[in-house]
Amino acid sequence: MKKYLTILISAIISGFCITIGVCAYLNMLHLNNKLVGSLMFGLGLFTIIHFNFWLYTGKAGFVLDNKPKYLIDLIVCLIGNLIGVIVLSSIISLTRYGAILHEQAALLVEQKQNDTWYSIFIQSIMCGIMIYLAVAGHKKCEYPLGKVLFCFLAVSIFIICGFEHCVANASYYTFAKIFNLKVFFYFILMIIGNACGSIIFDGLLKLIDKIKSQEQNS
């Protein structure tokens, strides 16, 4: 139980970090500076990676490296992420910036709600790939600057391209105060899509390594 409590607390902190990134992004959207906002969003993920906090989209890609019970860890992680995001987003909504955040988030959520389910799913897969690159790239890169670039550029790209990040979207929905059955359905698609993108990309890399290993041994 202590293990799951640790994951839960760590995941809640990750939710806080993502919410801070969302706030920065929404404020920069208000100032018509999406590019800068996308880069500032990256601080949330960079903090999570640096302190090794639990973030669902950052951990889902490593399912193949763990035993089946790892899925329980991911569920606890996702619950913690959502708690952190919803709580902090709700609190920040009470500040003088709440109206700005609500306005910008409502516009983003409206675009998502008017999109097709398969488009949401594909964009979620793409986001999963980008987050995997950010996390795995940060781990594998030997140079400090490279670690930073992997994280911030991957995040900036998924933001600029409009790829769907389930945890960040939970913050957008909270700021926008939009909750309905379609939101729930699309959110489930995002959760699955984010995991699929990360796992598929990780699996392909493992396949390449296996093929190379077989060639060397033959």
Coordinates of C-alpha atoms in Angstrom, one line a residue:
M1 CA 0.0 0.0 0.0
K2 CA 2.9 2.4 0.7
K3 CA 4.0 1.9 -2.9
Y4 CA 0.6 3.0 -4.3
L5 CA 0.4 5.9 -1.8
T6 CA 3.8 7.1 -3.0
I7 CA 2.7 6.8 -6.7
L8 CA -0.6 8.6 -5.9
I9 CA 1.1 11.5 -4.1
S10 CA 3.8 11.8 -6.9
A11 CA 1.0 11.7 -9.5
I12 CA -0.9 14.5 -7.8
I13 CA 2.2 16.6 -7.9
S14 CA 2.6 15.8 -11.6
G15 CA -1.0 17.0 -12.0
F16 CA 0.0 20.3 -10.4
C17 CA 2.9 20.6 -12.7
I18 CA 0.8 20.0 -15.8
T19 CA -1.8 22.5 -14.6
I20 CA 0.9 25.2 -14.2
G21 CA 2.0 24.5 -17.8
V22 CA -1.6 24.7 -19.0
C23 CA -2.0 28.1 -17.2
A24 CA 1.1 29.5 -18.9
Y25 CA -0.1 28.2 -22.3
L26 CA -3.6 29.6 -21.9
N27 CA -2.3 33.0 -20.8
M28 CA 0.0 33.1 -23.8
L29 CA -2.9 32.2 -26.1
H30 CA -4.7 35.2 -24.7
L31 CA -1.7 37.3 -25.7
N32 CA -1.7 35.6 -29.2
N33 CA 1.7 34.0 -28.7
K34 CA 1.1 30.3 -29.1
L35 CA 4.7 29.4 -29.8
V36 CA 6.0 30.9 -26.6
G37 CA 3.1 29.3 -24.7
S38 CA 4.0 25.9 -26.1
L39 CA 7.6 26.2 -24.9
M40 CA 6.5 27.4 -21.5
F41 CA 4.2 24.4 -21.2
G42 CA 7.3 22.2 -21.4
L43 CA 8.5 23.3 -17.9
G44 CA 5.7 21.2 -16.4
L45 CA 7.0 18.0 -18.1
F46 CA 10.6 18.9 -17.5
T47 CA 10.0 19.2 -13.8
I48 CA 8.2 15.9 -13.8
I49 CA 11.0 14.1 -15.6
H50 CA 13.7 15.8 -13.5
F51 CA 12.2 14.8 -10.2
N52 CA 10.9 11.4 -11.5
F53 CA 7.3 12.1 -10.7
W54 CA 4.6 9.8 -11.9
L55 CA 2.8 11.1 -15.0
Y56 CA 0.5 8.7 -16.9
T57 CA 1.6 9.7 -20.4
G58 CA 5.2 9.5 -19.3
K59 CA 5.0 6.1 -17.7
A60 CA 2.5 4.3 -20.1
G61 CA 5.2 3.8 -22.7
F62 CA 7.2 1.4 -20.5
V63 CA 4.6 -1.3 -20.1
L64 CA 6.7 -3.8 -22.1
D65 CA 9.5 -3.4 -19.5
N66 CA 7.3 -4.3 -16.6
K67 CA 5.1 -7.1 -15.2
P68 CA 1.3 -7.1 -15.8
K69 CA 0.8 -5.6 -12.3
Y70 CA 2.4 -2.4 -13.6
L71 CA -1.1 -1.7 -15.1
I72 CA -2.3 -1.1 -11.5
D73 CA 0.5 1.4 -11.0
L74 CA -0.7 3.2 -14.1
I75 CA -4.3 3.3 -12.9
V76 CA -3.2 4.8 -9.6
C77 CA -1.0 7.2 -11.4
L78 CA -3.8 8.4 -13.7
I79 CA -6.2 8.9 -10.7
G80 CA -3.5 10.9 -9.0
N81 CA -2.9 13.0 -12.1
L82 CA -6.6 13.8 -12.4
I83 CA -6.9 14.7 -8.8
G84 CA -4.0 17.1 -9.0
V85 CA -5.2 18.7 -12.2
I86 CA -8.8 19.1 -11.2
V87 CA -8.0 20.4 -7.7
L88 CA -5.4 23.0 -8.8
S89 CA -7.3 24.0 -11.9
S90 CA -10.4 24.6 -9.8
I91 CA -8.5 26.7 -7.3
I92 CA -6.8 28.8 -9.9
S93 CA -10.2 29.4 -11.5
L94 CA -11.1 31.4 -8.4
T95 CA -8.3 34.0 -9.1
R96 CA -8.5 37.2 -11.2
Y97 CA -7.1 35.2 -14.1
G98 CA -9.9 32.7 -14.0
A99 CA -12.0 34.5 -16.6
I100 CA -9.1 34.5 -19.1
L101 CA -8.3 30.9 -18.5
H102 CA -12.0 30.0 -18.8
E103 CA -12.3 31.9 -22.1
Q104 CA -9.3 30.3 -23.7
A105 CA -9.9 26.8 -22.4
A106 CA -13.5 27.0 -23.7
L107 CA -12.3 27.8 -27.2
L108 CA -9.9 24.8 -27.1
V109 CA -12.5 22.4 -25.7
E110 CA -15.1 23.5 -28.3
Q111 CA -12.6 22.5 -31.1
K112 CA -12.1 19.1 -29.5
Q113 CA -15.9 18.6 -29.1
N114 CA -16.5 19.4 -32.7
D115 CA -13.8 16.9 -33.9
T116 CA -14.5 13.3 -34.9
W117 CA -13.7 10.4 -32.6
Y118 CA -11.1 8.9 -34.9
S119 CA -9.3 12.3 -35.3
I120 CA -9.2 12.6 -31.5
F121 CA -7.8 9.0 -31.2
I122 CA -5.1 9.6 -33.9
Q123 CA -4.0 12.8 -32.3
S124 CA -3.9 11.1 -28.9
I125 CA -1.6 8.4 -30.4
M126 CA 0.7 11.1 -31.8
C127 CA 0.8 12.8 -28.4
G128 CA 1.8 9.6 -26.8
I129 CA 4.7 9.3 -29.3
M130 CA 5.9 12.8 -28.5
I131 CA 5.8 12.3 -24.8
Y132 CA 7.6 9.0 -25.1
L133 CA 10.3 10.8 -27.1
A134 CA 10.5 13.5 -24.4
V135 CA 10.9 11.0 -21.6
A136 CA 13.0 8.4 -23.3
G137 CA 15.1 11.0 -25.1
H138 CA 15.8 12.8 -21.8
K139 CA 17.0 9.5 -20.3
K140 CA 19.2 8.4 -23.2
C141 CA 20.8 11.7 -24.1
E142 CA 24.2 12.1 -22.5
Y143 CA 24.4 15.9 -22.8
P144 CA 22.4 18.3 -20.5
L145 CA 21.4 20.5 -23.4
G146 CA 20.2 17.5 -25.4
K147 CA 18.0 16.5 -22.4
V148 CA 16.4 19.9 -22.3
L149 CA 15.8 20.1 -26.0
F150 CA 14.2 16.6 -26.1
C151 CA 11.7 17.6 -23.5
F152 CA 10.9 21.1 -24.5
L153 CA 10.8 20.6 -28.3
A154 CA 8.7 17.4 -28.0
V155 CA 6.2 19.2 -25.8
S156 CA 6.2 22.3 -28.0
I157 CA 5.5 20.2 -31.1
F158 CA 2.6 18.3 -29.6
I159 CA 1.1 21.6 -28.5
I160 CA 1.6 23.4 -31.8
C161 CA 0.2 20.4 -33.7
G162 CA -2.8 20.1 -31.4
F163 CA -2.1 16.5 -30.3
E164 CA -4.3 15.3 -27.5
H165 CA -2.8 14.9 -24.0
C166 CA -5.3 13.4 -21.6
V167 CA -4.0 14.9 -18.4
A168 CA -3.6 18.4 -19.9
N169 CA -7.1 18.1 -21.4
A170 CA -8.5 17.4 -18.0
S171 CA -7.2 20.8 -17.0
Y172 CA -8.7 22.4 -20.0
Y173 CA -12.1 20.8 -19.3
T174 CA -11.9 22.0 -15.7
F175 CA -11.1 25.6 -16.7
A176 CA -13.8 25.5 -19.4
K177 CA -16.3 24.0 -17.0
I178 CA -17.6 21.7 -19.7
F179 CA -18.5 18.1 -18.7
N180 CA -20.8 15.8 -20.6
L181 CA -21.0 12.3 -22.0
K182 CA -19.1 13.2 -25.1
V183 CA -16.3 14.7 -23.0
F184 CA -16.1 11.5 -21.1
F185 CA -16.0 9.3 -24.3
Y186 CA -13.4 11.5 -25.9
F187 CA -11.3 11.5 -22.7
I188 CA -11.3 7.6 -22.6
L189 CA -10.1 7.7 -26.3
M190 CA -7.3 10.1 -25.2
I191 CA -6.2 7.8 -22.4
I192 CA -6.1 4.8 -24.7
G193 CA -4.5 6.7 -27.6
N194 CA -1.8 8.2 -25.4
A195 CA -0.8 4.8 -24.2
C196 CA -1.0 3.2 -27.6
G197 CA 1.3 5.8 -29.1
S198 CA 4.0 5.4 -26.4
I199 CA 3.8 1.6 -26.3
I200 CA 3.9 1.2 -30.1
F201 CA 6.9 3.5 -30.5
D202 CA 8.7 1.7 -27.6
G203 CA 7.9 -1.7 -29.2
L204 CA 9.3 -0.7 -32.5
L205 CA 12.5 0.5 -30.9
K206 CA 12.8 -2.8 -29.1
L207 CA 12.1 -4.7 -32.4
I208 CA 15.0 -2.8 -34.0
D209 CA 17.3 -3.7 -31.2
K210 CA 16.3 -7.3 -31.4
I211 CA 16.9 -7.5 -35.1
K212 CA 20.3 -5.8 -34.6
S213 CA 21.2 -8.3 -31.9
Q214 CA 20.2 -11.3 -34.0
E215 CA 22.3 -10.0 -36.9
Q216 CA 25.3 -9.6 -34.6
N217 CA 24.9 -13.1 -33.2
S218 CA 24.5 -14.7 -36.7

